[in-house]
PDB file of C-alpha atoms in Angstrom:
ATOM      1  CA  MET A   1       5.308  53.414  11.685  1.00  0.00           C
ATOM      2  CA  LYS A   2       4.104  50.857   9.361  1.00  0.00           C
ATOM      3  CA  ARG A   3       5.826  48.228  10.986  1.00  0.00           C
ATOM      4  CA  VAL A   4       4.465  49.098  14.371  1.00  0.00           C
ATOM      5  CA  GLN A   5       0.837  49.067  12.737  1.00  0.00           C
ATOM      6  CA  LEU A   6       1.385  45.578  11.245  1.00  0.00           C
ATOM      7  CA  LEU A   7       2.596  44.490  14.624  1.00  0.00           C
ATOM      8  CA  ILE A   8      -0.420  45.855  16.324  1.00  0.00           C
ATOM      9  CA  VAL A   9      -2.869  44.193  13.691  1.00  0.00           C
ATOM     10  CA  ALA A  10      -0.930  40.803  14.342  1.00  0.00           C
ATOM     11  CA  TYR A  11      -1.485  41.330  18.029  1.00  0.00           C
ATOM     12  CA  PHE A  12      -5.034  41.815  17.631  1.00  0.00           C
ATOM     13  CA  MET A  13      -5.419  38.853  15.295  1.00  0.00           C
ATOM     14  CA  GLY A  14      -3.646  36.592  17.845  1.00  0.00           C
ATOM     15  CA  LEU A  15      -6.231  38.014  20.477  1.00  0.00           C
ATOM     16  CA  GLN A  16      -9.083  37.000  18.160  1.00  0.00           C
ATOM     17  CA  LEU A  17      -7.735  33.604  17.665  1.00  0.00           C
ATOM     18  CA  PHE A  18      -7.245  32.810  21.314  1.00  0.00           C
ATOM     19  CA  ALA A  19     -10.801  34.183  22.047  1.00  0.00           C
ATOM     20  CA  GLN A  20     -12.146  31.669  19.714  1.00  0.00           C
ATOM     21  CA  THR A  21     -13.953  28.639  21.323  1.00  0.00           C
ATOM     22  CA  TYR A  22     -12.861  25.054  21.167  1.00  0.00           C
ATOM     23  CA  ASP A  23     -15.755  24.281  18.631  1.00  0.00           C
ATOM     24  CA  GLU A  24     -15.104  27.281  16.457  1.00  0.00           C
ATOM     25  CA  LEU A  25     -11.502  26.151  16.174  1.00  0.00           C
ATOM     26  CA  ILE A  26     -12.657  22.685  15.078  1.00  0.00           C
ATOM     27  CA  ASN A  27     -14.917  24.277  12.482  1.00  0.00           C
ATOM     28  CA  HIS A  28     -12.126  26.318  11.286  1.00  0.00           C
ATOM     29  CA  ALA A  29      -9.828  23.287  11.075  1.00  0.00           C
ATOM     30  CA  MET A  30     -12.364  21.068   9.152  1.00  0.00           C
ATOM     31  CA  ASP A  31     -12.939  24.076   6.535  1.00  0.00           C
ATOM     32  CA  ALA A  32      -9.090  24.476   6.344  1.00  0.00           C
ATOM     33  CA  ILE A  33      -8.768  20.811   5.607  1.00  0.00           C
ATOM     34  CA  GLU A  34     -11.710  20.870   3.004  1.00  0.00           C
ATOM     35  CA  LYS A  35      -9.689  23.690   1.273  1.00  0.00           C
ATOM     36  CA  ASP A  36      -6.394  21.493   1.394  1.00  0.00           C
ATOM     37  CA  SER A  37      -5.029  24.529   3.592  1.00  0.00           C
ATOM     38  CA  LEU A  38      -3.174  21.958   5.774  1.00  0.00           C
ATOM     39  CA  TYR A  39      -0.721  24.269   7.620  1.00  0.00           C
ATOM     40  CA  GLN A  40      -3.977  26.186   8.756  1.00  0.00           C
ATOM     41  CA  ALA A  41      -5.657  23.247   9.756  1.00  0.00           C
ATOM     42  CA  GLU A  42      -2.729  22.068  11.956  1.00  0.00           C
ATOM     43  CA  GLY A  43      -2.613  25.361  13.740  1.00  0.00           C
ATOM     44  CA  TYR A  44      -6.453  25.407  14.484  1.00  0.00           C
ATOM     45  CA  LEU A  45      -6.188  21.751  15.717  1.00  0.00           C
ATOM     46  CA  LYS A  46      -3.302  22.320  17.901  1.00  0.00           C
ATOM     47  CA  LYS A  47      -5.043  25.535  19.273  1.00  0.00           C
ATOM     48  CA  ALA A  48      -8.065  23.472  20.168  1.00  0.00           C
ATOM     49  CA  LEU A  49      -6.049  20.986  21.851  1.00  0.00           C
ATOM     50  CA  GLN A  50      -4.247  23.637  23.961  1.00  0.00           C
ATOM     51  CA  LEU A  51      -7.580  25.390  24.669  1.00  0.00           C
ATOM     52  CA  GLU A  52      -9.215  22.163  26.318  1.00  0.00           C
ATOM     53  CA  PRO A  53      -6.461  19.664  26.957  1.00  0.00           C
ATOM     54  CA  ALA A  54      -9.040  17.341  29.033  1.00  0.00           C
ATOM     55  CA  ASN A  55     -11.795  17.489  26.450  1.00  0.00           C
ATOM     56  CA  MET A  56     -12.844  14.065  25.552  1.00  0.00           C
ATOM     57  CA  ARG A  57     -13.195  14.718  21.936  1.00  0.00           C
ATOM     58  CA  ASN A  58      -9.364  15.290  21.893  1.00  0.00           C
ATOM     59  CA  ALA A  59      -8.865  11.764  20.693  1.00  0.00           C
ATOM     60  CA  LEU A  60     -10.607  12.561  17.442  1.00  0.00           C
ATOM     61  CA  LEU A  61      -8.680  15.840  17.103  1.00  0.00           C
ATOM     62  CA  PHE A  62      -5.162  13.926  17.636  1.00  0.00           C
ATOM     63  CA  SER A  63      -6.331  11.462  14.914  1.00  0.00           C
ATOM     64  CA  ASN A  64      -7.332  14.154  12.433  1.00  0.00           C
ATOM     65  CA  LEU A  65      -3.981  16.143  13.471  1.00  0.00           C
ATOM     66  CA  GLY A  66      -2.006  12.966  12.514  1.00  0.00           C
ATOM     67  CA  THR A  67      -3.851  12.785   9.197  1.00  0.00           C
ATOM     68  CA  VAL A  68      -3.123  16.176   8.282  1.00  0.00           C
ATOM     69  CA  GLN A  69       0.738  15.742   9.357  1.00  0.00           C
ATOM     70  CA  ARG A  70       0.589  12.693   7.204  1.00  0.00           C
ATOM     71  CA  ARG A  71      -0.622  14.423   4.170  1.00  0.00           C
ATOM     72  CA  MET A  72       2.060  17.050   4.649  1.00  0.00           C
ATOM     73  CA  GLY A  73       4.740  14.296   4.503  1.00  0.00           C
ATOM     74  CA  ARG A  74       5.732  14.637   8.221  1.00  0.00           C
ATOM     75  CA  ASN A  75       5.114  10.843   8.993  1.00  0.00           C
ATOM     76  CA  LYS A  76       6.942  10.936  12.478  1.00  0.00           C
ATOM     77  CA  GLU A  77       4.873  13.507  13.568  1.00  0.00           C
ATOM     78  CA  ALA A  78       1.735  11.955  12.304  1.00  0.00           C
ATOM     79  CA  LEU A  79       2.713   8.777  14.310  1.00  0.00           C
ATOM     80  CA  GLU A  80       2.930  10.782  17.425  1.00  0.00           C
ATOM     81  CA  SER A  81      -0.523  12.249  16.997  1.00  0.00           C
ATOM     82  CA  TYR A  82      -2.095   8.856  16.089  1.00  0.00           C
ATOM     83  CA  SER A  83      -0.424   7.425  19.149  1.00  0.00           C
ATOM     84  CA  LEU A  84      -1.846  10.226  21.391  1.00  0.00           C
ATOM     85  CA  ALA A  85      -5.127   9.585  19.842  1.00  0.00           C
ATOM     86  CA  LEU A  86      -4.940   5.855  20.808  1.00  0.00           C
ATOM     87  CA  ASN A  87      -3.911   6.705  24.424  1.00  0.00           C
ATOM     88  CA  LEU A  88      -7.312   8.195  24.802  1.00  0.00           C
ATOM     89  CA  THR A  89      -9.328   5.721  23.056  1.00  0.00           C
ATOM     90  CA  PRO A  90      -7.089   2.408  22.827  1.00  0.00           C
ATOM     91  CA  TYR A  91     -10.083   0.524  21.272  1.00  0.00           C
ATOM     92  CA  SER A  92     -10.797   2.596  18.335  1.00  0.00           C
ATOM     93  CA  ILE A  93     -10.771   0.546  15.123  1.00  0.00           C
ATOM     94  CA  THR A  94     -10.530   3.501  12.829  1.00  0.00           C
ATOM     95  CA  MET A  95      -7.364   4.918  14.817  1.00  0.00           C
ATOM     96  CA  LEU A  96      -5.819   1.650  14.878  1.00  0.00           C
ATOM     97  CA  LEU A  97      -6.098   1.325  11.224  1.00  0.00           C
ATOM     98  CA  ASN A  98      -4.751   4.672  10.572  1.00  0.00           C
ATOM     99  CA  ARG A  99      -1.716   4.181  12.579  1.00  0.00           C
ATOM    100  CA  ALA A 100      -1.266   0.546  11.103  1.00  0.00           C
ATOM    101  CA  SER A 101      -1.463   1.805   7.517  1.00  0.00           C
ATOM    102  CA  LEU A 102       1.123   4.820   8.246  1.00  0.00           C
ATOM    103  CA  TYR A 103       3.539   1.897   9.871  1.00  0.00           C
ATOM    104  CA  LEU A 104       3.102  -0.362   6.930  1.00  0.00           C
ATOM    105  CA  GLU A 105       3.851   2.779   4.585  1.00  0.00           C
ATOM    106  CA  MET A 106       6.844   3.423   6.579  1.00  0.00           C
ATOM    107  CA  ASP A 107       7.947  -0.333   6.417  1.00  0.00           C
ATOM    108  CA  TYR A 108       7.536  -0.714  10.116  1.00  0.00           C
ATOM    109  CA  LEU A 109       6.050  -4.291   9.563  1.00  0.00           C
ATOM    110  CA  ASP A 110       6.270  -5.508  13.085  1.00  0.00           C
ATOM    111  CA  LYS A 111       4.452  -2.519  14.634  1.00  0.00           C
ATOM    112  CA  ALA A 112       1.750  -2.388  11.851  1.00  0.00           C
ATOM    113  CA  TYR A 113       1.188  -6.172  12.362  1.00  0.00           C
ATOM    114  CA  VAL A 114       0.577  -5.432  16.199  1.00  0.00           C
ATOM    115  CA  ASP A 115      -2.090  -2.717  15.332  1.00  0.00           C
ATOM    116  CA  TYR A 116      -3.670  -5.085  12.659  1.00  0.00           C
ATOM    117  CA  CYS A 117      -3.832  -7.994  15.305  1.00  0.00           C
ATOM    118  CA  ASN A 118      -5.525  -5.564  17.650  1.00  0.00           C
ATOM    119  CA  VAL A 119      -8.169  -4.518  15.292  1.00  0.00           C
ATOM    120  CA  ILE A 120      -8.773  -8.217  14.328  1.00  0.00           C
ATOM    121  CA  ASP A 121      -9.042  -9.020  18.255  1.00  0.00           C
ATOM    122  CA  LEU A 122     -11.815  -6.363  18.265  1.00  0.00           C
ATOM    123  CA  ASP A 123     -13.346  -7.342  14.856  1.00  0.00           C
ATOM    124  CA  ALA A 124     -12.517 -10.584  13.512  1.00  0.00           C
ATOM    125  CA  LYS A 125     -13.882 -10.009  10.142  1.00  0.00           C
ATOM    126  CA  ASN A 126     -12.258  -6.478   9.567  1.00  0.00           C
ATOM    127  CA  THR A 127     -11.411  -6.764   5.776  1.00  0.00           C
ATOM    128  CA  GLU A 128      -8.722  -4.037   5.982  1.00  0.00           C
ATOM    129  CA  ALA A 129      -6.948  -5.670   8.824  1.00  0.00           C
ATOM    130  CA  LEU A 130      -7.226  -9.187   7.367  1.00  0.00           C
ATOM    131  CA  GLN A 131      -5.768  -8.015   3.965  1.00  0.00           C
ATOM    132  CA  PHE A 132      -2.870  -6.083   5.463  1.00  0.00           C
ATOM    133  CA  ARG A 133      -1.989  -8.776   8.022  1.00  0.00           C
ATOM    134  CA  ALA A 134      -1.939 -11.464   5.276  1.00  0.00           C
ATOM    135  CA  TYR A 135       0.262  -9.121   3.318  1.00  0.00           C
ATOM    136  CA  ILE A 136       2.682  -8.925   6.237  1.00  0.00           C
ATOM    137  CA  TYR A 137       2.748 -12.836   6.645  1.00  0.00           C
ATOM    138  CA  MET A 138       3.493 -12.990   2.904  1.00  0.00           C
ATOM    139  CA  ARG A 139       6.465 -10.589   3.485  1.00  0.00           C
ATOM    140  CA  ARG A 140       7.724 -12.681   6.483  1.00  0.00           C
ATOM    141  CA  ARG A 141       7.100 -16.037   4.394  1.00  0.00           C
ATOM    142  CA  GLN A 142       4.474 -17.326   7.052  1.00  0.00           C
ATOM    143  CA  TYR A 143       2.298 -18.666   4.361  1.00  0.00           C
ATOM    144  CA  GLN A 144      -0.160 -20.860   6.160  1.00  0.00           C
ATOM    145  CA  GLU A 145      -0.930 -17.636   8.420  1.00  0.00           C
ATOM    146  CA  ALA A 146      -1.387 -15.819   5.336  1.00  0.00           C
ATOM    147  CA  LYS A 147      -3.567 -18.287   3.762  1.00  0.00           C
ATOM    148  CA  ASN A 148      -5.814 -18.290   6.989  1.00  0.00           C
ATOM    149  CA  ASP A 149      -6.424 -14.476   6.718  1.00  0.00           C
ATOM    150  CA  TYR A 150      -7.096 -14.711   2.985  1.00  0.00           C
ATOM    151  CA  GLN A 151      -9.607 -17.557   3.668  1.00  0.00           C
ATOM    152  CA  SER A 152     -11.274 -15.413   6.503  1.00  0.00           C
ATOM    153  CA  LEU A 153     -11.393 -12.459   4.040  1.00  0.00           C
ATOM    154  CA  LEU A 154     -13.044 -14.562   1.157  1.00  0.00           C
ATOM    155  CA  GLU A 155     -15.784 -15.798   3.675  1.00  0.00           C
ATOM    156  CA  THR A 156     -16.868 -12.182   3.876  1.00  0.00           C
ATOM    157  CA  LEU A 157     -15.983 -11.056   0.333  1.00  0.00           C
ATOM    158  CA  PRO A 158     -15.864 -14.130  -1.813  1.00  0.00           C
ATOM    159  CA  ASP A 159     -15.327 -12.122  -4.919  1.00  0.00           C
ATOM    160  CA  ASP A 160     -12.817  -9.711  -3.684  1.00  0.00           C
ATOM    161  CA  LYS A 161      -9.941  -9.697  -6.340  1.00  0.00           C
ATOM    162  CA  THR A 162      -7.129  -8.796  -4.159  1.00  0.00           C
ATOM    163  CA  ALA A 163      -7.767 -11.599  -1.676  1.00  0.00           C
ATOM    164  CA  ARG A 164      -8.341 -14.140  -4.667  1.00  0.00           C
ATOM    165  CA  ILE A 165      -4.775 -13.013  -6.078  1.00  0.00           C
ATOM    166  CA  GLY A 166      -3.333 -13.263  -2.663  1.00  0.00           C
ATOM    167  CA  MET A 167      -4.623 -16.843  -2.223  1.00  0.00           C
ATOM    168  CA  ALA A 168      -3.535 -17.829  -5.510  1.00  0.00           C
ATOM    169  CA  MET A 169      -0.037 -16.542  -4.670  1.00  0.00           C
ATOM    170  CA  VAL A 170       0.248 -18.128  -1.357  1.00  0.00           C
ATOM    171  CA  ASN A 171      -0.680 -21.535  -2.876  1.00  0.00           C
ATOM    172  CA  GLN A 172       1.820 -21.061  -5.308  1.00  0.00           C
ATOM    173  CA  LYS A 173       4.459 -20.185  -2.494  1.00  0.00           C
ATOM    174  CA  MET A 174       3.377 -23.437  -0.683  1.00  0.00           C
ATOM    175  CA  GLN A 175       3.945 -25.227  -3.989  1.00  0.00           C
ATOM    176  CA  ARG A 176       0.244 -26.115  -4.220  1.00  0.00           C
ATOM    177  CA  TYR A 177       0.348 -25.330  -7.992  1.00  0.00           C
ATOM    178  CA  ARG A 178      -2.732 -26.916  -9.124  1.00  0.00           C
ATOM    179  CA  GLU A 179      -4.914 -24.844  -6.782  1.00  0.00           C
ATOM    180  CA  ALA A 180      -2.753 -21.752  -7.585  1.00  0.00           C
ATOM    181  CA  LEU A 181      -3.366 -22.290 -11.236  1.00  0.00           C
ATOM    182  CA  GLU A 182      -7.138 -22.853 -11.043  1.00  0.00           C
ATOM    183  CA  GLU A 183      -7.458 -19.543  -9.166  1.00  0.00           C
ATOM    184  CA  PHE A 184      -5.524 -17.728 -11.748  1.00  0.00           C
ATOM    185  CA  ASN A 185      -7.616 -19.353 -14.530  1.00  0.00           C
ATOM    186  CA  ARG A 186     -10.700 -18.186 -12.811  1.00  0.00           C
ATOM    187  CA  LEU A 187      -9.339 -14.588 -12.266  1.00  0.00           C
ATOM    188  CA  ILE A 188      -8.273 -14.387 -15.822  1.00  0.00           C
ATOM    189  CA  VAL A 189     -11.657 -15.320 -17.075  1.00  0.00           C
ATOM    190  CA  ASP A 190     -13.281 -12.708 -14.665  1.00  0.00           C
ATOM    191  CA  TYR A 191     -10.619  -9.901 -15.651  1.00  0.00           C
ATOM    192  CA  PRO A 192      -9.571 -10.790 -19.074  1.00  0.00           C
ATOM    193  CA  LYS A 193      -7.988  -7.331 -19.918  1.00  0.00           C
ATOM    194  CA  ASP A 194      -5.830  -7.279 -16.518  1.00  0.00           C
ATOM    195  CA  VAL A 195      -2.185  -7.736 -17.692  1.00  0.00           C
ATOM    196  CA  SER A 196      -0.801  -8.312 -14.213  1.00  0.00           C
ATOM    197  CA  LEU A 197      -2.686 -11.423 -14.018  1.00  0.00           C
ATOM    198  CA  LEU A 198      -1.281 -12.926 -17.215  1.00  0.00           C
ATOM    199  CA  LYS A 199       2.429 -12.048 -15.708  1.00  0.00           C
ATOM    200  CA  ALA A 200       1.224 -13.767 -12.509  1.00  0.00           C
ATOM    201  CA  ARG A 201       0.000 -16.895 -14.180  1.00  0.00           C
ATOM    202  CA  ALA A 202       3.186 -16.866 -16.514  1.00  0.00           C
ATOM    203  CA  GLU A 203       5.554 -16.871 -13.173  1.00  0.00           C
ATOM    204  CA  LEU A 204       3.544 -19.729 -11.936  1.00  0.00           C
ATOM    205  CA  GLU A 205       3.826 -21.615 -15.116  1.00  0.00           C
ATOM    206  CA  VAL A 206       7.740 -21.039 -14.886  1.00  0.00           C
ATOM    207  CA  ASP A 207       7.659 -22.435 -11.258  1.00  0.00           C
ATOM    208  CA  MET A 208       5.515 -25.446 -12.930  1.00  0.00           C
ATOM    209  CA  ASN A 209       8.194 -25.697 -15.678  1.00  0.00           C
ATOM    210  CA  THR A 210       5.548 -25.295 -18.375  1.00  0.00           C
ATOM    211  CA  LEU A 211       7.468 -22.648 -20.152  1.00  0.00           C
ATOM    212  CA  ASP A 212       5.592 -22.718 -23.428  1.00  0.00           C
ATOM    213  CA  LEU A 213       2.473 -21.915 -21.699  1.00  0.00           C
ATOM    214  CA  ALA A 214       4.234 -19.031 -19.845  1.00  0.00           C
ATOM    215  CA  LEU A 215       5.520 -17.767 -23.192  1.00  0.00           C
ATOM    216  CA  LEU A 216       1.959 -18.020 -24.524  1.00  0.00           C
ATOM    217  CA  ASP A 217       0.596 -15.816 -21.609  1.00  0.00           C
ATOM    218  CA  LEU A 218       3.379 -13.251 -22.070  1.00  0.00           C
ATOM    219  CA  GLU A 219       2.953 -12.852 -25.705  1.00  0.00           C
ATOM    220  CA  ASN A 220      -0.786 -12.277 -25.062  1.00  0.00           C
ATOM    221  CA  ALA A 221       0.237  -9.835 -22.431  1.00  0.00           C
ATOM    222  CA  VAL A 222       2.599  -7.968 -24.986  1.00  0.00           C
ATOM    223  CA  ARG A 223      -0.423  -7.548 -27.398  1.00  0.00           C
ATOM    224  CA  MET A 224      -2.452  -5.989 -24.773  1.00  0.00           C
ATOM    225  CA  ALA A 225       0.606  -3.775 -23.233  1.00  0.00           C
ATOM    226  CA  PRO A 226       3.301  -3.630 -25.927  1.00  0.00           C
ATOM    227  CA  ASN A 227       5.318  -0.815 -24.067  1.00  0.00           C
ATOM    228  CA  ASP A 228       5.594  -2.902 -20.830  1.00  0.00           C
ATOM    229  CA  ALA A 229       9.350  -3.325 -20.559  1.00  0.00           C
ATOM    230  CA  GLU A 230       8.989  -5.907 -17.722  1.00  0.00           C
ATOM    231  CA  LEU A 231       7.118  -8.378 -20.080  1.00  0.00           C
ATOM    232  CA  TYR A 232      10.143  -8.420 -22.504  1.00  0.00           C
ATOM    233  CA  VAL A 233      12.363  -9.255 -19.517  1.00  0.00           C
ATOM    234  CA  MET A 234      10.321 -12.080 -18.626  1.00  0.00           C
ATOM    235  CA  CYS A 235      10.150 -13.327 -22.176  1.00  0.00           C
ATOM    236  CA  GLY A 236      14.042 -13.121 -22.310  1.00  0.00           C
ATOM    237  CA  GLU A 237      14.537 -15.305 -19.146  1.00  0.00           C
ATOM    238  CA  ILE A 238      12.275 -17.976 -20.633  1.00  0.00           C
ATOM    239  CA  TYR A 239      14.067 -17.831 -23.876  1.00  0.00           C
ATOM    240  CA  LEU A 240      17.574 -18.151 -22.237  1.00  0.00           C
ATOM    241  CA  ALA A 241      16.109 -21.129 -20.221  1.00  0.00           C
ATOM    242  CA  GLN A 242      15.061 -22.797 -23.249  1.00  0.00           C
ATOM    243  CA  GLY A 243      18.276 -21.899 -25.136  1.00  0.00           C
ATOM    244  CA  GLN A 244      16.787 -19.531 -27.776  1.00  0.00           C
ATOM    245  CA  LYS A 245      19.777 -17.038 -27.246  1.00  0.00           C
ATOM    246  CA  ARG A 246      18.785 -14.884 -30.412  1.00  0.00           C
ATOM    247  CA  GLU A 247      15.389 -14.327 -29.231  1.00  0.00           C
ATOM    248  CA  ALA A 248      16.408 -13.735 -25.802  1.00  0.00           C
ATOM    249  CA  TYR A 249      18.856 -10.978 -26.889  1.00  0.00           C
ATOM    250  CA  VAL A 250      16.027  -9.469 -29.104  1.00  0.00           C
ATOM    251  CA  ALA A 251      13.752  -9.423 -26.007  1.00  0.00           C
ATOM    252  CA  PHE A 252      16.164  -7.913 -23.537  1.00  0.00           C
ATOM    253  CA  GLU A 253      17.205  -5.200 -26.276  1.00  0.00           C
ATOM    254  CA  LYS A 254      13.523  -4.284 -26.534  1.00  0.00           C
ATOM    255  CA  ALA A 255      13.294  -4.011 -22.650  1.00  0.00           C
ATOM    256  CA  VAL A 256      16.281  -1.517 -22.612  1.00  0.00           C
ATOM    257  CA  GLU A 257      14.777   0.328 -25.653  1.00  0.00           C
ATOM    258  CA  LEU A 258      11.346   0.703 -23.348  1.00  0.00           C
ATOM    259  CA  GLY A 259      13.503   2.082 -20.497  1.00  0.00           C
ATOM    260  CA  ILE A 260      15.095  -0.712 -18.399  1.00  0.00           C
ATOM    261  CA  PRO A 261      18.534   0.559 -17.686  1.00  0.00           C
ATOM    262  CA  ARG A 262      21.167  -1.378 -19.705  1.00  0.00           C
ATOM    263  CA  PRO A 263      23.486  -2.097 -16.599  1.00  0.00           C
ATOM    264  CA  GLN A 264      20.586  -3.861 -15.064  1.00  0.00           C
ATOM    265  CA  LEU A 265      20.332  -6.623 -17.892  1.00  0.00           C
ATOM    266  CA  GLN A 266      24.178  -6.659 -18.341  1.00  0.00           C
ATOM    267  CA  ASN A 267      24.270 -10.295 -17.281  1.00  0.00           C
ATOM    268  CA  GLN A 268      21.309 -11.411 -19.218  1.00  0.00           C
ATOM    269  CA  LEU A 269      22.488  -9.565 -22.501  1.00  0.00           C
ATOM    270  CA  LYS A 270      26.009 -11.117 -22.291  1.00  0.00           C
ATOM    271  CA  ALA A 271      24.292 -14.772 -21.682  1.00  0.00           C
ATOM    272  CA  SER A 272      22.107 -14.301 -24.627  1.00  0.00           C
ATOM    273  CA  LYS A 273      25.263 -13.339 -26.804  1.00  0.00           C
ATOM    274  CA  GLY A 274      27.281 -16.279 -25.670  1.00  0.00           C
ATOM    275  CA  LYS A 275      27.631 -19.482 -27.713  1.00  0.00           C
TER     276      LYS A 275
END
């Protein structure tokens, strides 16, 4: 009897949900999203889409559905929802950026690239699209194209830290070391507590074969971040290049102590113990 009663209750709850209007379902979905009740939100959004499949606002619903599914870790479904949204509004910059960022997260670089290009065709100064297209160019080793995008980005945001780092790194890849060094110098003046910038400048100084300067930067970085295992690996590599095997061994052992797996540094440790 209790089972029958529960079924009856469930039946009437289903009727109530069916009877809700398109706008009511959307409002319920938004409330559920705010409460992080993602499965509920997904149900409301899908019900609204079924209720009025020709409604022009469905592009936004598909986009929101994609974001909900993405937050639940269901990326393939999220891509389908974003694509359905773009089928309805193919020139929506927001929806293109949403799908592009998910493509990038899933390492579908070519598909992300197409979406970012479409955004830039619509808005040549879109900073998000320029930043991530430049990143894709860097991954592809298309350094001149990456530099062009970073230059466009810096025209709009001249103090943007990410773009400035990107410009320094692309100059480094293009072996324009003086320009890269000048930008890293300016960045370190502006962000003196950023250990990653000291690491980056040290890597540049290694490329420039100014190993003593690289070690100086790394030693300063170690004082700021003494538990950063990567710093000790970098120091060890330079010590090896300089023939200072004992110092290299100590640095590599410190890196292992801080969490780098010993097998990962097996070759370096062996080299630093050799005659």
